[in-house]
Amino acid sequence: MKPSDPSPPAGLRQKLVDAATLALDAGAGEPSLRALARDLGVSAMASYRHFPDKAALMAAVVAQGFVRLSATLAAADASAPGMQALVAQGLAYVDFAMAQPGLFRLMFSPAGQADNAAAARAQAYNRLSARVAALQPGNPAAATLACWAVVHGLAVLQLDHALATSREELREALAVAIRGLGVEQQAVNPPETRG
Amino acid sequence: MKPSDPSPPAGLRQKLVDAATLALDAGAGEPSLRALARDLGVSAMASYRHFPDKAALMAAVVAQGFVRLSATLAAADASAPGMQALVAQGLAYVDFAMAQPGLFRLMFSPAGQADNAAAARAQAYNRLSARVAALQPGNPAAATLACWAVVHGLAVLQLDHALATSREELREALAVAIRGLGVEQQAVNPPETRG
DNA sequence: CGGGGTTTGTTTACAGTGTAAACTACAGCG
DNA sequence: CGCTGTAGTTTACACTGTAAACAAACCCCG
């Protein structure tokens, strides 16, 4: 309203995305556009200057979520060598899901499949894929799929179920699973010829 | 209304559950109570005689979903011996998700965590657990967790992503993952002593 | 400096939703 | 017969997403 408003002019779009992300993880499902607008001190229709509809806002939230997940995975990957980097990525993945359950759920819901978010999603997938390919040049596609499945499955089950699984147990389960997937042979030891 | 109504008197509850299940998989997210009532030729408030609120209806849908999933897993488990039963369960799990994506998503969403559905969910979990325990008496908890994670992860990723993964590729990935998880050693051959 | 066009927001309005409240029709049973 | 419980109804309200029309603030060019 007044020019003395303390916020920069073009900030609403990002503020909407951030507020929606925050509200998602605050518990009660998808926030309403009107509630978001109220929280930001703005009219109910303001968001329509930045997004064609609510789904587009949510898609932007999802896209930002995948960007952040991707960055988290990259950091985890860099934190350890070889196969341990893969386990670290898996742990980071599960940690992300537990830290932002609402966002994570949205990212893997029909709302998260908007074309808008496809690029960011692919980038996150590539973090894992690259590490798997580095560890097992033979059949990276299948191995990546299996790795992502394990990690994603653990995250979702942990979220849904509140399996009282400690972080240590998770780490062990991840390590066992990844080792089992035939990814490790070339990593820890120098490569041996193997069928 | 009339006594000549072709349905038994207490049938509305089940009809609501079935219609909701159907509508879920017909595509457009959670159906509205009013739309369900309209489809069933009944007033908007009728469902409140059978469920305290919409969440309770959805919880009933989820519970029925888990019962059916459990039955599907049991049938798959009985269709093959030993480790192949585990792979069969995994395939059946993914098939279930693909055949009823809306229901499956609901089952693993916050709505699916209602206490109402807990028993049915546990029953489905036990299908897998029992088979894993039979194959690997050593550490069934961790192995079950990992197996479920792989299977559930594959299902979710397939659903979200439309990974153009054929059923045959899925079967192979499942077999590889399950074999890798250290479940197979005692199954196919007579048990050998193994660390 | 002024003036038009774009951007960003506003108010108003409407259809659709979940649900509370009060009411009606009907079953079985004393 | 009346009493009571069950299954359903109509009405009403607060809330949602969103279309339409309008207003103020910015940018850029003269």
Tab-separated table of C-alpha atoms (C1' of nucleotides) in Angstrom:
chain	number	residue	atom	x	y	z
A	1	MET	CA	0.000	0.000	0.000
A	2	LYS	CA	2.168	2.829	1.276
A	3	PRO	CA	5.531	3.363	-0.309
A	4	SER	CA	7.031	2.995	3.161
A	5	ASP	CA	6.292	-0.739	2.951
A	6	PRO	CA	9.467	-2.442	4.149
A	7	SER	CA	9.571	-5.060	1.397
A	8	PRO	CA	11.276	-4.814	-1.983
A	9	PRO	CA	8.778	-4.615	-4.837
A	10	ALA	CA	9.432	-7.740	-6.863
A	11	GLY	CA	9.806	-9.980	-3.844
A	12	LEU	CA	6.291	-11.336	-3.664
A	13	ARG	CA	6.868	-14.281	-5.931
A	14	GLN	CA	9.744	-15.596	-3.888
A	15	LYS	CA	7.968	-14.771	-0.662
A	16	LEU	CA	4.992	-16.808	-1.793
A	17	VAL	CA	7.209	-19.758	-2.623
A	18	ASP	CA	9.024	-19.537	0.704
A	19	ALA	CA	5.867	-19.053	2.730
A	20	ALA	CA	4.229	-21.984	0.979
A	21	THR	CA	7.271	-24.165	1.647
A	22	LEU	CA	7.248	-23.170	5.289
A	23	ALA	CA	3.523	-23.758	5.640
A	24	LEU	CA	3.803	-27.156	3.991
A	25	ASP	CA	6.230	-28.359	6.624
A	26	ALA	CA	4.304	-26.696	9.426
A	27	GLY	CA	1.966	-29.614	9.229
A	28	ALA	CA	-1.482	-29.037	7.886
A	29	GLY	CA	-1.341	-30.050	4.266
A	30	GLU	CA	-1.309	-27.689	1.327
A	31	PRO	CA	-1.776	-24.137	2.494
A	32	SER	CA	-4.527	-22.074	0.928
A	33	LEU	CA	-3.659	-19.190	-1.320
A	34	ARG	CA	-5.710	-16.926	0.845
A	35	ALA	CA	-3.923	-17.933	4.033
A	36	LEU	CA	-0.566	-17.347	2.367
A	37	ALA	CA	-1.719	-13.946	1.166
A	38	ARG	CA	-2.948	-13.095	4.648
A	39	ASP	CA	0.370	-14.079	6.191
A	40	LEU	CA	2.191	-11.884	3.710
A	41	GLY	CA	-0.122	-8.978	4.321
A	42	VAL	CA	-1.384	-8.946	0.773
A	43	SER	CA	-4.709	-9.430	-0.953
A	44	ALA	CA	-6.027	-12.844	-1.883
A	45	MET	CA	-5.620	-12.227	-5.601
A	46	ALA	CA	-2.074	-10.937	-5.470
A	47	SER	CA	-0.512	-14.306	-6.190
A	48	TYR	CA	-2.247	-14.412	-9.559
A	49	ARG	CA	0.122	-11.736	-10.812
A	50	HIS	CA	2.954	-14.236	-10.379
A	51	PHE	CA	1.362	-17.619	-10.967
A	52	PRO	CA	-1.479	-18.569	-13.274
A	53	ASP	CA	-3.032	-20.726	-10.562
A	54	LYS	CA	-2.327	-22.495	-7.324
A	55	ALA	CA	-0.849	-25.522	-9.047
A	56	ALA	CA	1.787	-23.296	-10.617
A	57	LEU	CA	2.777	-21.929	-7.225
A	58	MET	CA	3.092	-25.441	-5.923
A	59	ALA	CA	5.131	-26.437	-8.950
A	60	ALA	CA	7.506	-23.570	-8.193
A	61	VAL	CA	7.755	-24.781	-4.613
A	62	VAL	CA	8.559	-28.253	-5.885
A	63	ALA	CA	11.164	-26.934	-8.318
A	64	GLN	CA	12.914	-25.023	-5.562
A	65	GLY	CA	12.732	-28.130	-3.399
A	66	PHE	CA	14.499	-30.206	-6.025
A	67	VAL	CA	17.145	-27.528	-6.474
A	68	ARG	CA	17.843	-27.614	-2.753
A	69	LEU	CA	17.780	-31.390	-2.598
A	70	SER	CA	20.201	-31.448	-5.471
A	71	ALA	CA	22.560	-29.086	-3.667
A	72	THR	CA	22.308	-31.153	-0.497
A	73	LEU	CA	23.127	-34.309	-2.406
A	74	ALA	CA	26.069	-32.629	-4.082
A	75	ALA	CA	27.459	-31.509	-0.733
A	76	ALA	CA	27.032	-34.974	0.726
A	77	ASP	CA	28.652	-36.542	-2.305
A	78	ALA	CA	31.672	-34.335	-1.885
A	79	SER	CA	31.984	-35.196	1.787
A	80	ALA	CA	33.316	-38.708	1.312
A	81	PRO	CA	35.189	-40.756	-1.258
A	82	GLY	CA	33.995	-43.615	-3.421
A	83	MET	CA	31.164	-45.742	-2.210
A	84	GLN	CA	30.878	-43.821	1.027
A	85	ALA	CA	29.792	-40.851	-1.058
A	86	LEU	CA	26.841	-42.893	-2.241
A	87	VAL	CA	25.866	-43.793	1.303
A	88	ALA	CA	26.286	-40.172	2.293
A	89	GLN	CA	23.952	-39.134	-0.500
A	90	GLY	CA	21.414	-41.660	0.652
A	91	LEU	CA	21.565	-40.403	4.220
A	92	ALA	CA	21.294	-36.825	3.047
A	93	TYR	CA	18.267	-37.799	0.994
A	94	VAL	CA	16.517	-39.331	3.975
A	95	ASP	CA	17.526	-36.410	6.184
A	96	PHE	CA	16.025	-34.024	3.670
A	97	ALA	CA	12.760	-35.929	3.699
A	98	MET	CA	12.642	-35.943	7.494
A	99	ALA	CA	13.539	-32.274	7.791
A	100	GLN	CA	10.945	-31.119	5.276
A	101	PRO	CA	8.294	-33.807	5.150
A	102	GLY	CA	5.577	-31.649	3.646
A	103	LEU	CA	7.809	-30.398	0.887
A	104	PHE	CA	9.179	-33.851	0.219
A	105	ARG	CA	5.714	-35.307	-0.088
A	106	LEU	CA	4.673	-32.584	-2.474
A	107	MET	CA	7.773	-33.199	-4.578
A	108	PHE	CA	6.682	-36.786	-5.107
A	109	SER	CA	2.991	-36.205	-5.567
A	110	PRO	CA	1.036	-35.525	-8.740
A	111	ALA	CA	1.551	-31.822	-8.063
A	112	GLY	CA	5.277	-32.411	-8.279
A	113	GLN	CA	5.107	-33.723	-11.807
A	114	ALA	CA	4.605	-30.355	-13.440
A	115	ASP	CA	6.869	-29.721	-16.390
A	116	ASN	CA	8.170	-26.743	-14.515
A	117	ALA	CA	9.935	-28.951	-12.012
A	118	ALA	CA	11.233	-31.533	-14.460
A	119	ALA	CA	14.620	-29.917	-14.946
A	120	ALA	CA	15.316	-29.526	-11.253
A	121	ARG	CA	14.215	-33.087	-10.653
A	122	ALA	CA	16.496	-34.378	-13.367
A	123	GLN	CA	19.385	-32.488	-11.821
A	124	ALA	CA	18.833	-34.178	-8.475
A	125	TYR	CA	18.580	-37.541	-10.184
A	126	ASN	CA	21.840	-36.871	-11.961
A	127	ARG	CA	23.667	-36.371	-8.672
A	128	LEU	CA	22.959	-39.944	-7.763
A	129	SER	CA	23.382	-41.211	-11.276
A	130	ALA	CA	26.814	-39.678	-11.684
A	131	ARG	CA	28.107	-41.255	-8.499
A	132	VAL	CA	26.697	-44.648	-9.369
A	133	ALA	CA	28.142	-44.465	-12.851
A	134	ALA	CA	31.527	-43.616	-11.387
A	135	LEU	CA	31.343	-46.664	-9.154
A	136	GLN	CA	29.918	-49.107	-11.621
A	137	PRO	CA	30.495	-48.279	-15.267
A	138	GLY	CA	28.872	-51.501	-16.366
A	139	ASN	CA	25.147	-50.981	-15.971
A	140	PRO	CA	24.592	-47.563	-14.476
A	141	ALA	CA	20.950	-47.184	-15.470
A	142	ALA	CA	19.685	-50.209	-13.601
A	143	ALA	CA	21.990	-49.603	-10.660
A	144	THR	CA	20.950	-45.970	-10.391
A	145	LEU	CA	17.321	-46.952	-10.480
A	146	ALA	CA	17.836	-49.533	-7.769
A	147	CYS	CA	19.824	-47.122	-5.622
A	148	TRP	CA	17.255	-44.397	-5.913
A	149	ALA	CA	14.534	-46.889	-5.187
A	150	VAL	CA	16.194	-48.027	-1.971
A	151	VAL	CA	16.919	-44.535	-0.797
A	152	HIS	CA	13.564	-43.147	-1.757
A	153	GLY	CA	11.770	-46.134	-0.305
A	154	LEU	CA	13.572	-45.747	2.993
A	155	ALA	CA	12.717	-42.066	3.085
A	156	VAL	CA	9.052	-42.577	2.327
A	157	LEU	CA	8.648	-45.461	4.719
A	158	GLN	CA	10.411	-43.562	7.449
A	159	LEU	CA	8.091	-40.635	6.824
A	160	ASP	CA	4.891	-42.632	6.649
A	161	HIS	CA	5.545	-45.150	9.197
A	162	ALA	CA	7.677	-43.522	11.746
A	163	LEU	CA	9.588	-46.777	11.750
A	164	ALA	CA	11.544	-46.170	14.904
A	165	THR	CA	14.676	-46.478	12.839
A	166	SER	CA	17.596	-44.547	14.167
A	167	ARG	CA	19.951	-42.706	11.900
A	168	GLU	CA	22.620	-45.306	12.605
A	169	GLU	CA	20.332	-48.142	11.636
A	170	LEU	CA	19.444	-46.264	8.513
A	171	ARG	CA	23.081	-45.792	7.663
A	172	GLU	CA	23.718	-49.476	8.105
A	173	ALA	CA	20.700	-50.451	6.051
A	174	LEU	CA	21.794	-48.107	3.305
A	175	ALA	CA	25.320	-49.410	3.324
A	176	VAL	CA	24.124	-53.002	3.212
A	177	ALA	CA	21.714	-52.313	0.403
A	178	ILE	CA	24.162	-50.339	-1.687
A	179	ARG	CA	26.876	-52.901	-1.151
A	180	GLY	CA	24.417	-55.572	-2.148
A	181	LEU	CA	23.487	-53.872	-5.358
A	182	GLY	CA	26.830	-54.764	-6.824
A	183	VAL	CA	28.115	-51.238	-6.825
A	184	GLU	CA	31.077	-51.654	-4.575
A	185	GLN	CA	33.387	-54.042	-6.313
A	186	GLN	CA	35.273	-51.476	-8.335
A	187	ALA	CA	35.196	-48.809	-5.666
A	188	VAL	CA	37.082	-49.789	-2.556
A	189	ASN	CA	39.609	-52.114	-4.103
A	190	PRO	CA	41.406	-51.738	-7.381
A	191	PRO	CA	39.270	-53.220	-10.132
A	192	GLU	CA	39.425	-56.954	-10.532
A	193	THR	CA	38.126	-58.787	-13.508
A	194	ARG	CA	34.732	-60.087	-12.610
A	195	GLY	CA	31.836	-61.685	-14.516
B	1	MET	CA	-36.172	-43.993	-0.020
B	2	LYS	CA	-38.634	-46.597	-1.183
B	3	PRO	CA	-38.377	-50.059	0.279
B	4	SER	CA	-38.079	-51.320	-3.313
B	5	ASP	CA	-34.600	-49.783	-3.477
B	6	PRO	CA	-32.421	-52.531	-4.915
B	7	SER	CA	-29.659	-52.073	-2.345
B	8	PRO	CA	-29.528	-53.459	1.159
B	9	PRO	CA	-30.152	-50.783	3.777
B	10	ALA	CA	-26.720	-50.476	5.271
B	11	GLY	CA	-25.010	-50.375	1.889
B	12	LEU	CA	-24.234	-46.683	1.681
B	13	ARG	CA	-21.079	-46.926	3.690
B	14	GLN	CA	-19.525	-49.525	1.427
B	15	LYS	CA	-20.806	-47.742	-1.647
B	16	LEU	CA	-19.121	-44.566	-0.497
B	17	VAL	CA	-15.844	-46.382	0.044
B	18	ASP	CA	-16.022	-48.063	-3.359
B	19	ALA	CA	-17.052	-44.915	-5.182
B	20	ALA	CA	-14.263	-42.965	-3.517
B	21	THR	CA	-11.741	-45.641	-4.470
B	22	LEU	CA	-12.956	-45.587	-8.031
B	23	ALA	CA	-12.899	-41.804	-8.222
B	24	LEU	CA	-9.400	-41.680	-6.788
B	25	ASP	CA	-8.037	-43.783	-9.607
B	26	ALA	CA	-10.114	-41.990	-12.216
B	27	GLY	CA	-7.570	-39.270	-12.053
B	28	ALA	CA	-8.481	-35.983	-10.481
B	29	GLY	CA	-7.237	-36.189	-6.934
B	30	GLU	CA	-9.393	-36.699	-3.888
B	31	PRO	CA	-13.041	-36.657	-4.843
B	32	SER	CA	-15.353	-34.289	-3.031
B	33	LEU	CA	-17.948	-35.656	-0.670
B	34	ARG	CA	-20.598	-33.827	-2.615
B	35	ALA	CA	-19.554	-35.340	-5.928
B	36	LEU	CA	-19.592	-38.808	-4.394
B	37	ALA	CA	-23.028	-38.185	-2.952
B	38	ARG	CA	-24.232	-36.921	-6.313
B	39	ASP	CA	-22.934	-40.036	-8.066
B	40	LEU	CA	-24.698	-42.230	-5.561
B	41	GLY	CA	-27.917	-40.281	-5.900
B	42	VAL	CA	-27.888	-39.211	-2.293
B	43	SER	CA	-27.753	-35.926	-0.449
B	44	ALA	CA	-24.497	-34.190	0.382
B	45	MET	CA	-24.856	-34.832	4.101
B	46	ALA	CA	-25.652	-38.520	3.853
B	47	SER	CA	-22.077	-39.644	4.321
B	48	TYR	CA	-22.011	-38.057	7.756
B	49	ARG	CA	-24.274	-40.813	9.024
B	50	HIS	CA	-21.437	-43.264	8.330
B	51	PHE	CA	-18.254	-41.266	8.784
B	52	PRO	CA	-17.531	-38.441	11.209
B	53	ASP	CA	-15.784	-36.487	8.467
B	54	LYS	CA	-14.148	-36.802	5.088
B	55	ALA	CA	-10.838	-37.920	6.567
B	56	ALA	CA	-12.581	-40.910	8.113
B	57	LEU	CA	-14.007	-41.924	4.750
B	58	MET	CA	-10.574	-41.683	3.227
B	59	ALA	CA	-9.117	-43.701	6.082
B	60	ALA	CA	-11.669	-46.415	5.357
B	61	VAL	CA	-10.663	-46.326	1.699
B	62	VAL	CA	-7.032	-46.699	2.725
B	63	ALA	CA	-7.815	-49.564	5.074
B	64	GLN	CA	-9.641	-51.434	2.332
B	65	GLY	CA	-6.731	-50.713	0.012
B	66	PHE	CA	-4.270	-52.290	2.415
B	67	VAL	CA	-6.493	-55.319	2.848
B	68	ARG	CA	-6.563	-55.819	-0.905
B	69	LEU	CA	-2.861	-55.208	-1.261
B	70	SER	CA	-2.259	-57.741	1.451
B	71	ALA	CA	-4.393	-60.318	-0.352
B	72	THR	CA	-2.589	-59.606	-3.623
B	73	LEU	CA	0.773	-60.076	-1.945
B	74	ALA	CA	-0.364	-63.316	-0.347
B	75	ALA	CA	-1.506	-64.664	-3.712
B	76	ALA	CA	1.779	-63.663	-5.336
B	77	ASP	CA	3.745	-65.203	-2.504
B	78	ALA	CA	1.958	-68.491	-2.956
B	79	SER	CA	2.604	-68.505	-6.698
B	80	ALA	CA	6.290	-69.327	-6.504
B	81	PRO	CA	8.742	-71.024	-4.193
B	82	GLY	CA	11.545	-69.538	-2.136
B	83	MET	CA	13.179	-66.403	-3.317
B	84	GLN	CA	11.013	-66.228	-6.386
B	85	ALA	CA	8.084	-65.651	-4.072
B	86	LEU	CA	9.762	-62.528	-2.836
B	87	VAL	CA	10.293	-61.269	-6.354
B	88	ALA	CA	6.695	-62.120	-7.152
B	89	GLN	CA	5.531	-60.111	-4.165
B	90	GLY	CA	7.606	-57.180	-5.321
B	91	LEU	CA	6.148	-57.334	-8.800
B	92	ALA	CA	2.653	-57.624	-7.421
B	93	TYR	CA	3.335	-54.607	-5.252
B	94	VAL	CA	4.419	-52.510	-8.208
B	95	ASP	CA	1.518	-53.798	-10.291
B	96	PHE	CA	-0.882	-52.801	-7.569
B	97	ALA	CA	0.534	-49.292	-7.516
B	98	MET	CA	0.283	-48.981	-11.282
B	99	ALA	CA	-3.227	-50.373	-11.423
B	100	GLN	CA	-4.567	-48.092	-8.696
B	101	PRO	CA	-2.276	-45.111	-8.571
B	102	GLY	CA	-4.687	-42.799	-6.785
B	103	LEU	CA	-5.440	-45.336	-4.095
B	104	PHE	CA	-1.794	-46.234	-3.711
B	105	ARG	CA	-0.821	-42.596	-3.285
B	106	LEU	CA	-3.506	-42.090	-0.684
B	107	MET	CA	-2.342	-45.166	1.190
B	108	PHE	CA	1.089	-43.606	1.582
B	109	SER	CA	0.052	-40.062	2.292
B	110	PRO	CA	-0.696	-38.373	5.609
B	111	ALA	CA	-4.332	-39.365	5.094
B	112	GLY	CA	-3.218	-42.984	5.063
B	113	GLN	CA	-1.721	-42.812	8.525
B	114	ALA	CA	-5.012	-42.853	10.358
B	115	ASP	CA	-5.145	-45.328	13.212
B	116	ASN	CA	-8.021	-46.956	11.446
B	117	ALA	CA	-5.752	-48.269	8.707
B	118	ALA	CA	-2.860	-49.299	10.918
B	119	ALA	CA	-3.933	-52.912	11.314
B	120	ALA	CA	-4.465	-53.478	7.601
B	121	ARG	CA	-1.139	-51.836	6.868
B	122	ALA	CA	0.639	-54.046	9.363
B	123	GLN	CA	-0.928	-57.094	7.769
B	124	ALA	CA	0.459	-56.156	4.372
B	125	TYR	CA	3.841	-55.519	5.896
B	126	ASN	CA	3.768	-58.936	7.517
B	127	ARG	CA	3.312	-60.644	4.148
B	128	LEU	CA	6.684	-59.399	3.091
B	129	SER	CA	8.222	-59.818	6.481
B	130	ALA	CA	7.220	-63.455	6.784
B	131	ARG	CA	8.736	-64.343	3.440
B	132	VAL	CA	11.959	-62.514	4.171
B	133	ALA	CA	12.212	-64.154	7.571
B	134	ALA	CA	11.744	-67.544	5.951
B	135	LEU	CA	14.577	-66.803	3.564
B	136	GLN	CA	16.974	-65.186	5.954
B	137	PRO	CA	16.492	-66.089	9.612
B	138	GLY	CA	19.517	-64.057	10.584
B	139	ASN	CA	18.446	-60.451	10.430
B	140	PRO	CA	14.887	-60.280	9.174
B	141	ALA	CA	14.091	-56.767	10.424
B	142	ALA	CA	16.779	-54.998	8.456
B	143	ALA	CA	16.293	-57.225	5.424
B	144	THR	CA	12.548	-56.693	5.445
B	145	LEU	CA	13.029	-52.989	5.704
B	146	ALA	CA	15.443	-52.960	2.813
B	147	CYS	CA	13.193	-55.160	0.702
B	148	TRP	CA	10.170	-53.041	1.306
B	149	ALA	CA	12.205	-49.945	0.615
B	150	VAL	CA	13.343	-51.264	-2.756
B	151	VAL	CA	9.916	-52.402	-3.778
B	152	HIS	CA	8.132	-49.329	-2.537
B	153	GLY	CA	10.751	-47.065	-4.042
B	154	LEU	CA	10.403	-48.726	-7.424
B	155	ALA	CA	6.644	-48.395	-7.260
B	156	VAL	CA	6.687	-44.739	-6.298
B	157	LEU	CA	9.327	-43.791	-8.794
B	158	GLN	CA	7.517	-45.643	-11.525
B	159	LEU	CA	4.349	-43.817	-10.613
B	160	ASP	CA	5.871	-40.370	-10.356
B	161	HIS	CA	8.287	-40.510	-13.084
B	162	ALA	CA	6.839	-42.696	-15.688
B	163	LEU	CA	10.300	-44.149	-15.977
B	164	ALA	CA	9.786	-45.991	-19.212
B	165	THR	CA	10.654	-49.151	-17.345
B	166	SER	CA	9.037	-52.256	-18.727
B	167	ARG	CA	7.700	-54.954	-16.517
B	168	GLU	CA	10.575	-57.191	-17.537
B	169	GLU	CA	13.135	-54.575	-16.582
B	170	LEU	CA	11.353	-54.147	-13.299
B	171	ARG	CA	11.440	-57.857	-12.657
B	172	GLU	CA	15.133	-57.955	-13.356
B	173	ALA	CA	15.845	-54.940	-11.177
B	174	LEU	CA	13.846	-56.505	-8.371
B	175	ALA	CA	15.606	-59.805	-8.694
B	176	VAL	CA	19.005	-58.141	-8.696
B	177	ALA	CA	18.186	-55.995	-5.708
B	178	ILE	CA	16.707	-58.805	-3.677
B	179	ARG	CA	19.563	-61.116	-4.520
B	180	GLY	CA	21.945	-58.356	-3.546
B	181	LEU	CA	20.351	-57.868	-0.188
B	182	GLY	CA	21.786	-61.154	0.967
B	183	VAL	CA	18.468	-62.915	1.133
B	184	GLU	CA	19.096	-65.684	-1.298
B	185	GLN	CA	21.853	-67.779	0.131
B	186	GLN	CA	19.758	-70.105	2.237
B	187	ALA	CA	16.902	-70.290	-0.173
B	188	VAL	CA	17.839	-72.002	-3.369
B	189	ASN	CA	20.525	-74.283	-2.012
B	190	PRO	CA	20.541	-76.171	1.238
B	191	PRO	CA	21.830	-73.891	4.005
B	192	GLU	CA	25.577	-73.501	4.255
B	193	THR	CA	27.320	-72.037	7.199
B	194	ARG	CA	27.951	-68.453	6.401
B	195	GLY	CA	29.187	-65.454	8.429
C	1	DC	C1'	9.485	17.768	-16.505
C	2	DG	C1'	5.015	15.229	-18.429
C	3	DG	C1'	2.550	11.115	-20.356
C	4	DG	C1'	1.612	6.539	-21.888
C	5	DG	C1'	2.258	1.533	-21.091
C	6	DT	C1'	3.466	-2.159	-18.228
C	7	DT	C1'	3.671	-4.243	-13.775
C	8	DT	C1'	1.697	-5.163	-9.393
C	9	DG	C1'	-1.613	-4.974	-6.755
C	10	DT	C1'	-6.773	-4.114	-5.247
C	11	DT	C1'	-11.957	-4.987	-4.617
C	12	DT	C1'	-15.877	-7.462	-5.862
C	13	DA	C1'	-18.286	-11.600	-7.240
C	14	DC	C1'	-19.274	-16.522	-7.927
C	15	DA	C1'	-19.248	-21.526	-7.876
C	16	DG	C1'	-17.684	-25.316	-5.206
C	17	DT	C1'	-16.230	-27.431	-0.743
C	18	DG	C1'	-16.543	-29.430	4.184
C	19	DT	C1'	-19.533	-29.463	7.792
C	20	DA	C1'	-22.781	-27.896	11.815
C	21	DA	C1'	-27.874	-27.838	13.015
C	22	DA	C1'	-32.386	-28.900	12.749
C	23	DC	C1'	-35.763	-31.624	10.660
C	24	DT	C1'	-38.203	-35.919	8.498
C	25	DA	C1'	-39.240	-40.889	7.405
C	26	DC	C1'	-39.079	-45.270	8.902
C	27	DA	C1'	-37.827	-49.620	11.621
C	28	DG	C1'	-38.533	-52.370	15.634
C	29	DC	C1'	-40.332	-52.952	20.108
C	30	DG	C1'	-42.569	-51.943	24.814
D	1	DC	C1'	-50.380	-46.836	20.234
D	2	DG	C1'	-46.057	-44.158	21.421
D	3	DC	C1'	-40.907	-44.342	22.138
D	4	DT	C1'	-36.418	-44.671	20.367
D	5	DG	C1'	-32.702	-45.225	17.147
D	6	DT	C1'	-31.168	-45.139	12.346
D	7	DA	C1'	-30.677	-43.156	7.746
D	8	DG	C1'	-31.473	-39.549	5.231
D	9	DT	C1'	-32.930	-34.610	4.157
D	10	DT	C1'	-32.750	-29.359	3.805
D	11	DT	C1'	-30.731	-25.240	5.153
D	12	DA	C1'	-26.906	-22.390	6.472
D	13	DC	C1'	-22.114	-20.812	7.033
D	14	DA	C1'	-17.190	-20.205	6.616
D	15	DC	C1'	-13.754	-21.050	3.507
D	16	DT	C1'	-11.595	-22.064	-0.938
D	17	DG	C1'	-9.853	-21.121	-5.947
D	18	DT	C1'	-10.436	-17.965	-9.393
D	19	DA	C1'	-12.623	-14.675	-13.079
D	20	DA	C1'	-13.384	-9.545	-14.008
D	21	DA	C1'	-12.800	-4.875	-13.582
D	22	DC	C1'	-10.282	-1.267	-11.543
D	23	DA	C1'	-6.235	1.557	-9.322
D	24	DA	C1'	-1.685	2.883	-8.045
D	25	DA	C1'	3.270	2.606	-8.889
D	26	DC	C1'	6.930	1.962	-11.837
D	27	DC	C1'	9.744	2.546	-16.477
D	28	DC	C1'	11.051	4.774	-20.423
D	29	DC	C1'	10.744	8.040	-24.061
D	30	DG	C1'	9.521	12.812	-25.509
